[in-house]
Amino acid sequence: MARGYIEDRELELLLRPLIYTSWMFYPFFGLLLAGVIWLFYNFQLQFFEGHHFTGQGSQGAIWGILVADIVHFIGISHVGIAISAVVRILNLERYKQLARIAELVTLASLTTAVLNISMDVGRPDRFIFNVVKHGRFHAPFVWSMTVITTYLIGSSVYLYLAMRRDLYICSLVLPSHKRWLYKLLALGYSDTPQSRQTHERVVWWLAVIILPIMVSVHSVYGYIFGMQAGRPGWFNPFQAPYFVLGAIVTGFSFVIIVLAILRQTFGWQEIFYPRIFKGLGVFLGFVTWLYLYFLFSEWLTGTYAPPAAERVVFNDVLFGRFAKITWPATILGMVVPFWIFFIQGANPRICSIKLTVLAAIPVFISMWIWRYLIVVPSFYHPHLPYKIAPYMPTFFDWSLIAGSFIFCAFLYTVLVKVLPVLELPEEVRVATHSPVILPYYVSPYERIKNILGLIKRFTIPLTLLAGVGLIATGIITRETPPAPAIWVLGIITLWSLPLQICILPKRESARRYRWPY
């Protein structure tokens, strides 16, 4: 292992998931892989034979637990990138190493949410074709496609540029048989002060940009529910902030659980000390209290003097067939954990990681239950002149739900074993050759860099014009398909700008270089 300004043991500690693999990893990974295979087996059954495997359709509810799962995983993705962005913008050194772990949570959970959307529509090929060819700007699925695409690509660009330097260092210090992969992923990165400054500046602005995009994703899903006047229990102007707050609660509880697992697995006790967990727990307790306030306000409005249909739905949730899961999820999953977080935060002598994790787990579970209670009960009271059959999730439904969690764990495990999870400190230096200045010679390497630098001067403004032009064209022609596809293409084009700024080299002056071989 190459030596830098820090000891090898510190590098080994930070890169431990990439260096060592315990024998226990293989059976664990095998179980996850088996679960993923089972998930895709069920998915292909639904793809070719339809939704009759599920408890949806003509039996009652047209949306079921899979939609609750979609909202849940999008909520998890919400906080991962939010933690990273806030840590970077506010320069919170204590939580700096948490940022990358949270970013990977966003990538894994958002990918799982997209997979769940594909499973819910049954035929994702037809879904994509119809949204692209026939989508209207006021259609919920069009805006869902727009915000999910924007968020997924933006998060991936942000994550890559934030870890590009670490990928470069991995290509120099990891065992030789692994270096080729990280050299390829680093895409010619040079660890110079100018390159660092460029990446830091671009990533900082990406953090600023991605925060409102993150809020918009869950807001759109809140609007999908809140603007349906024919659905009692859904029609509510506060659904968007309600969904955003629920996403924060879900995401923070999940990050605490994941952080505790990684800390124990890789021996990172000296990096993630108890005070970090206490700080996360205090914030989770605060947002849980806010969510309880939203619940109380909704219950009071829905039971005091509501329209008849609203009263029926809320009575069903609070005192009827759903009460047996409503009250345990509220009391055991929110009220009790809130008091645990509050007591630990108020008492400076209490600082327990186990207590924080044990309180975060029921919060995470109860938030999934509340997504179910948002989605399903409204379908039992659709204002129809006849009764509908009760919605009962089938074994197939539960297989998809369990498989989606396994898929998320599988994807996160792969990311942890392939990418550097912790940010390497700035003090790490790896010796590189310095250029030898010769008066009349330009190396082929420098010629290529100068050509790319010259191209960069033209591609960046052209990309900006193309992206803005495509978005403007899509908005102007919004009544004519495929307008949504045009503005989504424009958004994707704009997301390539940070990559061009950081990856394409800057054109050097007319000095002559020769690099020793």
Coordinates of C-alpha atoms in Angstrom, one line a residue:
M1 CA 0.0 0.0 0.0
A2 CA 1.3 3.4 -0.9
R3 CA 2.3 5.7 1.9
G4 CA 1.1 9.3 2.2
Y5 CA 1.1 11.8 5.0
I6 CA -1.1 9.6 7.2
E7 CA -0.4 6.2 8.5
D8 CA -1.3 3.1 6.5
R9 CA -3.5 2.0 9.4
E10 CA -5.8 5.0 8.9
L11 CA -6.0 4.3 5.1
E12 CA -6.8 0.7 5.9
L13 CA -9.5 1.8 8.3
L14 CA -11.2 4.1 5.8
L15 CA -11.0 1.6 2.9
R16 CA -11.7 -1.5 4.9
P17 CA -14.8 -2.6 2.9
L18 CA -12.7 -2.5 -0.3
I19 CA -9.7 -4.4 1.2
Y20 CA -11.2 -7.1 3.4
T21 CA -14.0 -9.6 2.9
S22 CA -15.1 -11.8 5.8
W23 CA -16.2 -15.4 5.2
M24 CA -19.6 -14.3 6.6
F25 CA -20.1 -12.0 3.7
Y26 CA -20.5 -14.8 1.2
P27 CA -23.5 -16.6 2.8
F28 CA -25.1 -13.2 3.5
F29 CA -24.6 -12.0 -0.1
G30 CA -25.9 -15.4 -1.3
L31 CA -29.1 -14.9 0.7
L32 CA -29.6 -11.4 -0.7
L33 CA -29.0 -12.7 -4.3
A34 CA -31.5 -15.5 -3.8
G35 CA -34.1 -12.9 -2.6
V36 CA -33.4 -10.7 -5.6
I37 CA -33.8 -13.7 -8.0
W38 CA -37.2 -14.4 -6.2
L39 CA -38.2 -10.8 -6.7
F40 CA -37.5 -10.8 -10.4
Y41 CA -39.2 -14.2 -10.8
N42 CA -42.4 -12.7 -9.4
F43 CA -42.0 -9.6 -11.5
Q44 CA -41.8 -11.6 -14.7
L45 CA -44.9 -13.5 -13.7
Q46 CA -46.8 -10.2 -13.4
F47 CA -45.2 -8.9 -16.6
F48 CA -46.4 -11.7 -18.8
E49 CA -49.6 -12.8 -17.0
G50 CA -51.0 -9.6 -15.5
H51 CA -52.1 -8.3 -12.1
H52 CA -54.4 -11.1 -11.2
F53 CA -51.7 -12.4 -8.8
T54 CA -52.2 -9.3 -6.6
G55 CA -55.1 -8.3 -4.4
Q56 CA -55.8 -5.3 -6.6
G57 CA -58.0 -4.6 -9.6
S58 CA -61.7 -5.6 -9.7
Q59 CA -61.4 -7.0 -6.1
G60 CA -61.4 -3.5 -4.6
A61 CA -58.4 -1.2 -4.4
I62 CA -56.6 -0.3 -7.6
W63 CA -53.6 0.8 -5.5
G64 CA -52.2 -1.4 -2.8
I65 CA -49.2 -2.0 -0.6
L66 CA -46.8 -1.7 -3.5
V67 CA -47.8 2.0 -3.9
A68 CA -47.2 2.4 -0.2
D69 CA -43.8 0.9 -0.7
I70 CA -43.0 3.3 -3.6
V71 CA -43.8 6.3 -1.3
H72 CA -41.7 4.7 1.5
F73 CA -38.6 4.2 -0.6
I74 CA -38.8 7.6 -2.1
G75 CA -39.0 8.9 1.4
I76 CA -35.8 7.0 2.3
S77 CA -34.0 8.5 -0.6
H78 CA -35.1 12.0 0.5
V79 CA -32.8 12.3 3.5
G80 CA -29.7 10.6 2.2
I81 CA -28.8 13.4 -0.3
A82 CA -30.2 16.0 2.1
I83 CA -27.8 15.0 4.9
S84 CA -24.9 15.1 2.4
A85 CA -25.9 18.5 1.0
V86 CA -26.5 20.2 4.3
V87 CA -23.2 18.8 5.7
R88 CA -21.4 20.2 2.7
I89 CA -23.2 23.6 2.6
L90 CA -22.9 24.3 6.3
N91 CA -19.5 22.6 6.6
L92 CA -20.5 20.3 9.5
E93 CA -17.2 18.5 10.2
R94 CA -18.7 16.2 12.8
Y95 CA -21.0 14.6 10.3
K96 CA -18.6 14.7 7.3
Q97 CA -18.0 11.0 7.1
L98 CA -21.8 10.3 7.3
A99 CA -22.3 12.2 4.1
R100 CA -21.1 9.4 1.7
I101 CA -23.0 6.7 3.6
A102 CA -26.2 8.8 3.2
E103 CA -25.6 9.5 -0.5
L104 CA -25.4 5.7 -1.2
V105 CA -28.6 5.3 0.8
T106 CA -30.3 7.7 -1.7
L107 CA -28.9 5.9 -4.7
A108 CA -30.0 2.4 -3.5
S109 CA -33.5 3.5 -2.3
L110 CA -34.3 5.6 -5.2
T111 CA -33.4 2.8 -7.6
T112 CA -35.6 0.5 -5.6
A113 CA -38.4 3.0 -5.8
V114 CA -38.1 3.1 -9.6
L115 CA -38.2 -0.7 -9.7
N116 CA -41.3 -0.7 -7.5
I117 CA -43.0 1.8 -10.0
S118 CA -42.1 -0.7 -12.8
M119 CA -43.7 -3.5 -10.8
D120 CA -46.8 -1.5 -9.9
V121 CA -47.6 -0.6 -13.5
G122 CA -47.1 -4.2 -14.6
R123 CA -45.7 -3.4 -18.0
P124 CA -43.0 -0.8 -17.7
D125 CA -42.3 -1.0 -21.4
R126 CA -45.8 0.2 -22.2
F127 CA -45.7 2.7 -19.4
I128 CA -42.5 4.4 -20.8
F129 CA -43.8 4.3 -24.4
N130 CA -47.2 5.8 -23.5
V131 CA -45.8 8.5 -21.2
V132 CA -43.2 9.5 -23.8
K133 CA -45.5 9.4 -26.8
H134 CA -48.9 10.4 -25.3
G135 CA -48.0 12.1 -22.0
R136 CA -49.7 15.4 -21.1
F137 CA -48.1 18.1 -19.0
H138 CA -50.9 17.9 -16.4
A139 CA -50.8 14.1 -16.0
P140 CA -49.4 12.9 -12.6
F141 CA -47.3 10.2 -14.2
V142 CA -45.6 12.8 -16.4
W143 CA -44.5 14.9 -13.4
S144 CA -43.6 11.7 -11.5
M145 CA -41.3 10.7 -14.5
T146 CA -39.9 14.3 -14.6
V147 CA -38.9 14.6 -10.9
I148 CA -37.7 11.0 -10.5
T149 CA -35.5 11.3 -13.6
T150 CA -34.1 14.7 -12.4
Y151 CA -33.5 13.5 -8.9
L152 CA -31.9 10.2 -9.9
I153 CA -29.5 11.6 -12.5
G154 CA -28.7 14.6 -10.3
S155 CA -28.0 12.5 -7.3
S156 CA -25.7 10.2 -9.4
V157 CA -23.8 13.1 -10.8
Y158 CA -23.4 14.6 -7.3
L159 CA -22.2 11.4 -5.8
Y160 CA -19.7 10.7 -8.6
L161 CA -18.1 14.1 -8.5
A162 CA -18.0 14.1 -4.7
M163 CA -16.1 10.8 -4.7
R164 CA -14.0 11.1 -7.9
R165 CA -10.8 12.0 -6.0
D166 CA -11.3 9.0 -3.7
L167 CA -11.6 6.8 -6.7
Y168 CA -8.4 8.1 -8.0
I169 CA -6.6 7.4 -4.7
C170 CA -8.1 3.9 -4.6
S171 CA -6.5 3.3 -8.0
L172 CA -3.1 4.0 -6.4
V173 CA -3.3 2.4 -3.0
L174 CA -5.5 -0.7 -3.3
P175 CA -4.1 -4.1 -4.3
S176 CA -2.9 -4.2 -7.9
H177 CA -5.7 -6.5 -9.2
K178 CA -8.3 -3.9 -8.2
R179 CA -6.6 -0.7 -9.4
W180 CA -7.8 -1.0 -13.0
L181 CA -11.4 -0.6 -12.0
Y182 CA -10.8 2.6 -10.0
K183 CA -8.5 4.0 -12.6
L184 CA -11.3 3.6 -15.1
L185 CA -13.9 5.1 -12.8
A186 CA -11.7 8.1 -12.0
L187 CA -11.7 9.1 -15.7
G188 CA -8.2 10.7 -15.8
Y189 CA -8.5 12.6 -12.5
S190 CA -5.4 14.5 -11.4
D191 CA -5.0 15.3 -7.7
T192 CA -3.9 18.9 -8.1
P193 CA -5.0 22.0 -6.1
Q194 CA -6.8 23.4 -9.1
S195 CA -8.7 20.1 -9.7
R196 CA -9.7 19.9 -6.1
Q197 CA -10.9 23.5 -6.1
T198 CA -13.0 22.9 -9.2
H199 CA -14.6 19.8 -7.8
E200 CA -15.4 21.4 -4.5
R201 CA -16.9 24.4 -6.1
V202 CA -19.1 22.4 -8.5
V203 CA -20.2 19.9 -5.8
W204 CA -21.1 22.8 -3.5
W205 CA -23.4 24.3 -6.1
L206 CA -24.8 20.9 -6.9
A207 CA -25.7 20.5 -3.2
V208 CA -27.5 23.9 -3.3
I209 CA -29.4 22.9 -6.5
I210 CA -30.3 19.4 -5.4
L211 CA -32.0 20.4 -2.1
P212 CA -35.1 22.0 -3.8
I213 CA -35.2 19.1 -6.3
M214 CA -35.3 16.7 -3.4
V215 CA -38.2 18.5 -1.9
S216 CA -40.0 18.6 -5.2
V217 CA -39.9 14.8 -5.6
H218 CA -42.0 14.0 -2.5
S219 CA -44.1 17.1 -3.0
V220 CA -45.2 15.8 -6.4
Y221 CA -46.3 12.5 -4.9
G222 CA -48.1 14.5 -2.2
Y223 CA -49.9 16.4 -5.0
I224 CA -50.8 13.2 -6.7
F225 CA -52.8 12.2 -3.7
G226 CA -53.9 15.7 -2.5
M227 CA -55.5 16.8 -5.7
Q228 CA -57.9 13.9 -6.1
A229 CA -61.1 15.5 -4.9
G230 CA -63.0 12.2 -5.4
R231 CA -61.0 10.4 -2.9
P232 CA -62.0 11.0 0.8
G233 CA -58.9 11.1 3.0
W234 CA -56.7 12.3 0.2
F235 CA -58.0 15.7 -0.9
N236 CA -55.9 17.9 1.3
P237 CA -53.8 21.0 0.5
F238 CA -51.2 19.9 3.1
Q239 CA -50.4 16.6 1.5
A240 CA -47.2 17.9 -0.1
P241 CA -45.6 19.1 3.2
Y242 CA -47.1 16.1 5.0
F243 CA -45.3 13.8 2.5
V244 CA -42.0 15.8 2.8
L245 CA -42.0 15.6 6.6
G246 CA -42.8 11.9 6.5
A247 CA -39.9 11.4 4.1
I248 CA -37.6 13.1 6.5
V249 CA -38.7 10.9 9.4
T250 CA -38.4 7.8 7.3
G251 CA -35.0 8.7 5.9
F252 CA -33.4 9.7 9.2
S253 CA -34.6 6.5 11.0
F254 CA -33.2 4.4 8.1
V255 CA -29.8 6.2 8.0
I256 CA -29.4 5.6 11.8
I257 CA -30.0 1.9 11.3
V258 CA -27.6 1.6 8.4
L259 CA -24.9 3.6 10.1
A260 CA -25.1 1.4 13.2
I261 CA -24.8 -1.7 11.0
L262 CA -21.8 -0.4 9.1
R263 CA -20.1 0.9 12.3
Q264 CA -20.4 -2.6 13.9
T265 CA -19.5 -4.5 10.7
F266 CA -16.3 -2.6 9.8
G267 CA -15.1 -1.5 13.2
W268 CA -15.7 2.2 12.7
Q269 CA -16.3 3.0 16.4
E270 CA -13.6 5.6 16.5
I271 CA -15.1 7.4 13.5
F272 CA -18.8 7.3 14.4
Y273 CA -18.8 7.9 18.1
P274 CA -22.0 8.0 20.3
R275 CA -22.4 11.8 20.1
I276 CA -23.1 11.5 16.3
F277 CA -25.9 9.0 17.0
K278 CA -27.3 11.2 19.8
G279 CA -27.4 14.2 17.4
L280 CA -29.2 12.2 14.8
G281 CA -31.6 10.9 17.4
V282 CA -32.4 14.3 18.7
F283 CA -33.2 15.6 15.2
L284 CA -35.3 12.4 14.5
G285 CA -37.2 13.0 17.7
F286 CA -38.0 16.6 16.7
V287 CA -39.3 15.7 13.2
T288 CA -41.2 12.8 14.7
W289 CA -42.9 15.2 17.1
L290 CA -43.8 17.4 14.1
Y291 CA -45.2 14.4 12.2
L292 CA -47.4 13.6 15.3
Y293 CA -48.6 17.2 15.2
F294 CA -49.6 16.8 11.5
L295 CA -51.4 13.5 12.4
F296 CA -53.3 15.2 15.2
S297 CA -54.3 18.1 13.0
E298 CA -55.5 15.7 10.3
W299 CA -57.4 13.5 12.7
L300 CA -59.1 16.5 14.4
T301 CA -60.2 17.9 11.0
G302 CA -61.4 14.6 9.8
T303 CA -63.5 13.7 12.8
Y304 CA -64.8 17.1 14.1
A305 CA -67.1 18.4 11.4
P306 CA -66.0 16.8 8.1
P307 CA -68.0 15.9 5.0
A308 CA -69.8 12.6 5.3
A309 CA -67.3 10.6 3.2
E310 CA -64.3 12.0 5.1
R311 CA -65.9 11.1 8.4
V312 CA -66.4 7.5 7.2
V313 CA -62.8 7.1 6.2
F314 CA -61.4 8.6 9.4
N315 CA -63.7 6.5 11.5
D316 CA -62.5 3.4 9.6
V317 CA -58.9 4.3 10.2
L318 CA -59.2 5.3 13.9
F319 CA -62.0 3.1 15.2
G320 CA -62.8 0.6 12.5
R321 CA -61.1 -2.1 10.6
F322 CA -57.7 -0.3 10.4
A323 CA -57.6 0.7 14.1
K324 CA -55.7 -2.4 15.1
I325 CA -52.7 -1.2 13.1
T326 CA -53.2 2.6 13.4
W327 CA -52.8 2.8 17.2
P328 CA -49.8 0.5 17.6
A329 CA -48.1 2.3 14.8
T330 CA -48.8 5.7 16.4
I331 CA -48.1 4.9 20.0
L332 CA -45.4 2.2 19.8
G333 CA -43.9 3.5 16.6
M334 CA -43.9 7.2 17.3
V335 CA -45.0 8.4 20.7
V336 CA -42.7 6.0 22.7
P337 CA -39.6 6.6 20.4
F338 CA -40.2 10.3 20.6
W339 CA -39.9 10.2 24.4
I340 CA -36.8 8.1 24.2
F341 CA -35.2 10.6 21.9
F342 CA -36.4 13.5 24.1
I343 CA -35.1 12.0 27.4
Q344 CA -31.7 11.2 25.8
G345 CA -31.4 14.6 24.3
A346 CA -32.4 16.4 27.5
N347 CA -30.1 14.4 29.7
P348 CA -26.3 15.0 28.9
R349 CA -25.4 11.9 30.8
I350 CA -27.4 9.6 28.5
C351 CA -25.6 8.9 25.2
S352 CA -26.5 5.4 24.0
I353 CA -26.2 4.1 20.5
K354 CA -28.3 1.0 21.3
L355 CA -31.1 3.2 22.6
T356 CA -31.0 5.4 19.6
V357 CA -31.2 2.5 17.2
L358 CA -33.9 0.7 19.2
A359 CA -36.0 3.8 19.0
A360 CA -35.3 4.4 15.2
I361 CA -36.4 0.9 14.2
P362 CA -40.1 1.2 15.3
V363 CA -40.2 4.7 13.7
F364 CA -39.1 3.2 10.4
I365 CA -41.6 0.4 10.6
S366 CA -44.5 2.7 11.6
M367 CA -43.8 5.0 8.7
W368 CA -44.3 2.2 6.3
I369 CA -47.6 1.3 8.1
W370 CA -48.7 4.9 7.8
R371 CA -48.0 4.9 4.0
Y372 CA -50.3 1.9 3.9
L373 CA -53.0 3.8 5.9
I374 CA -52.7 6.7 3.5
V375 CA -53.1 4.6 0.3
V376 CA -55.6 1.9 1.1
P377 CA -58.5 3.0 3.3
S378 CA -59.8 5.6 0.8
F379 CA -60.5 2.8 -1.7
Y380 CA -63.1 1.2 0.6
H381 CA -65.3 4.3 0.3
P382 CA -65.3 5.3 -3.4
H383 CA -68.8 6.9 -3.4
L384 CA -70.2 4.1 -5.5
P385 CA -73.8 2.8 -5.3
Y386 CA -72.6 -0.7 -4.6
K387 CA -70.2 -2.3 -2.2
I388 CA -66.7 -3.4 -3.2
A389 CA -64.7 -6.4 -2.0
P390 CA -62.2 -5.9 0.8
Y391 CA -58.6 -5.4 -0.2
M392 CA -56.5 -8.3 0.9
P393 CA -52.8 -8.3 -0.1
T394 CA -51.9 -11.7 -1.4
F395 CA -48.7 -13.7 -0.9
F396 CA -47.5 -12.4 -4.2
D397 CA -47.9 -8.8 -3.0
W398 CA -46.0 -9.5 0.2
S399 CA -43.3 -11.3 -1.9
L400 CA -42.8 -8.1 -3.9
I401 CA -42.6 -6.0 -0.8
A402 CA -40.1 -8.3 0.9
G403 CA -38.2 -8.6 -2.4
S404 CA -37.9 -4.8 -2.7
F405 CA -36.3 -4.5 0.7
I406 CA -33.9 -7.3 -0.1
F407 CA -33.1 -5.7 -3.5
C408 CA -32.3 -2.4 -1.7
A409 CA -30.0 -4.2 0.8
F410 CA -28.4 -6.1 -2.1
L411 CA -27.7 -2.9 -4.1
Y412 CA -26.4 -1.1 -1.1
T413 CA -24.1 -4.0 -0.2
V414 CA -22.7 -3.9 -3.7
L415 CA -22.1 -0.2 -3.5
V416 CA -20.4 -0.5 -0.2
K417 CA -18.1 -3.2 -1.5
V418 CA -17.2 -1.4 -4.7
L419 CA -17.1 2.3 -3.9
P420 CA -15.2 4.1 -1.1
V421 CA -17.8 4.7 1.6
L422 CA -15.8 7.1 3.7
E423 CA -14.2 10.3 2.4
L424 CA -10.5 10.2 2.4
P425 CA -8.9 13.2 4.1
E426 CA -7.1 15.9 2.2
E427 CA -3.7 15.0 3.8
V428 CA -3.5 11.9 1.7
R429 CA -0.9 12.4 -1.0
V430 CA 0.4 9.9 -3.5
A431 CA 3.7 10.6 -5.3
T432 CA 3.3 11.5 -8.9
H433 CA 5.9 12.6 -11.4
S434 CA 6.3 16.3 -12.0
P435 CA 6.5 17.6 -15.5
V436 CA 9.9 18.4 -17.0
I437 CA 9.7 21.7 -19.0
L438 CA 11.4 21.5 -22.3
P439 CA 11.6 24.4 -24.8
Y440 CA 10.5 22.7 -28.0
Y441 CA 8.5 19.6 -27.2
V442 CA 4.8 18.9 -26.4
S443 CA 4.0 15.4 -25.3
P444 CA 1.1 13.5 -26.9
Y445 CA -0.7 13.6 -23.5
E446 CA -0.5 17.3 -23.3
R447 CA -1.7 17.6 -26.9
I448 CA -4.8 15.6 -26.1
K449 CA -5.4 17.7 -23.0
N450 CA -5.1 20.9 -24.9
I451 CA -7.5 19.7 -27.6
L452 CA -10.0 18.6 -25.0
G453 CA -9.6 22.0 -23.2
L454 CA -10.3 23.8 -26.5
I455 CA -13.4 21.6 -27.1
K456 CA -14.6 22.4 -23.5
R457 CA -14.8 26.1 -24.3
F458 CA -17.4 25.3 -27.0
T459 CA -19.3 22.3 -25.5
I460 CA -20.3 24.0 -22.2
P461 CA -22.1 27.0 -23.7
L462 CA -23.6 24.8 -26.4
T463 CA -24.8 22.3 -23.8
L464 CA -26.3 25.1 -21.8
L465 CA -28.2 26.4 -24.8
A466 CA -29.3 23.0 -25.9
G467 CA -30.6 22.1 -22.4
V468 CA -32.5 25.4 -21.9
G469 CA -33.8 25.2 -25.5
L470 CA -35.1 21.7 -25.1
I471 CA -36.9 22.5 -21.8
A472 CA -38.4 25.7 -23.3
T473 CA -39.5 23.8 -26.4
G474 CA -41.2 21.1 -24.2
I475 CA -43.0 23.8 -22.2
I476 CA -44.1 25.8 -25.2
T477 CA -45.4 22.7 -27.0
R478 CA -46.8 21.1 -23.7
E479 CA -50.1 20.3 -25.3
T480 CA -48.5 18.3 -28.1
P481 CA -46.8 15.0 -27.4
P482 CA -44.0 14.1 -26.9
A483 CA -43.4 17.4 -25.0
P484 CA -42.6 15.7 -21.7
A485 CA -39.9 13.6 -23.3
I486 CA -38.4 16.8 -24.8
W487 CA -38.1 18.7 -21.5
V488 CA -36.8 15.6 -19.7
L489 CA -34.1 15.3 -22.4
G490 CA -33.3 19.0 -21.7
I491 CA -32.9 18.3 -18.0
I492 CA -30.6 15.4 -18.7
T493 CA -28.6 17.6 -21.0
L494 CA -28.1 20.2 -18.3
W495 CA -27.0 17.6 -15.8
S496 CA -24.1 16.8 -18.1
L497 CA -22.7 20.3 -17.5
P498 CA -21.1 19.5 -14.1
L499 CA -19.4 16.5 -15.6
Q500 CA -18.0 18.5 -18.5
I501 CA -16.7 21.2 -16.1
C502 CA -14.9 18.6 -13.9
I503 CA -13.9 15.9 -16.3
L504 CA -12.8 17.8 -19.4
P505 CA -9.3 19.3 -18.7
K506 CA -8.7 23.0 -18.7
R507 CA -6.6 24.2 -21.7
E508 CA -3.1 24.9 -20.6
S509 CA -0.9 27.8 -21.8
A510 CA 1.5 27.4 -24.6
R511 CA 4.3 25.9 -22.4
R512 CA 6.2 22.8 -23.6
Y513 CA 6.0 19.7 -21.4
R514 CA 7.6 16.4 -21.4
W515 CA 6.6 13.7 -18.9
P516 CA 9.3 11.2 -17.9
Y517 CA 8.5 7.6 -18.7

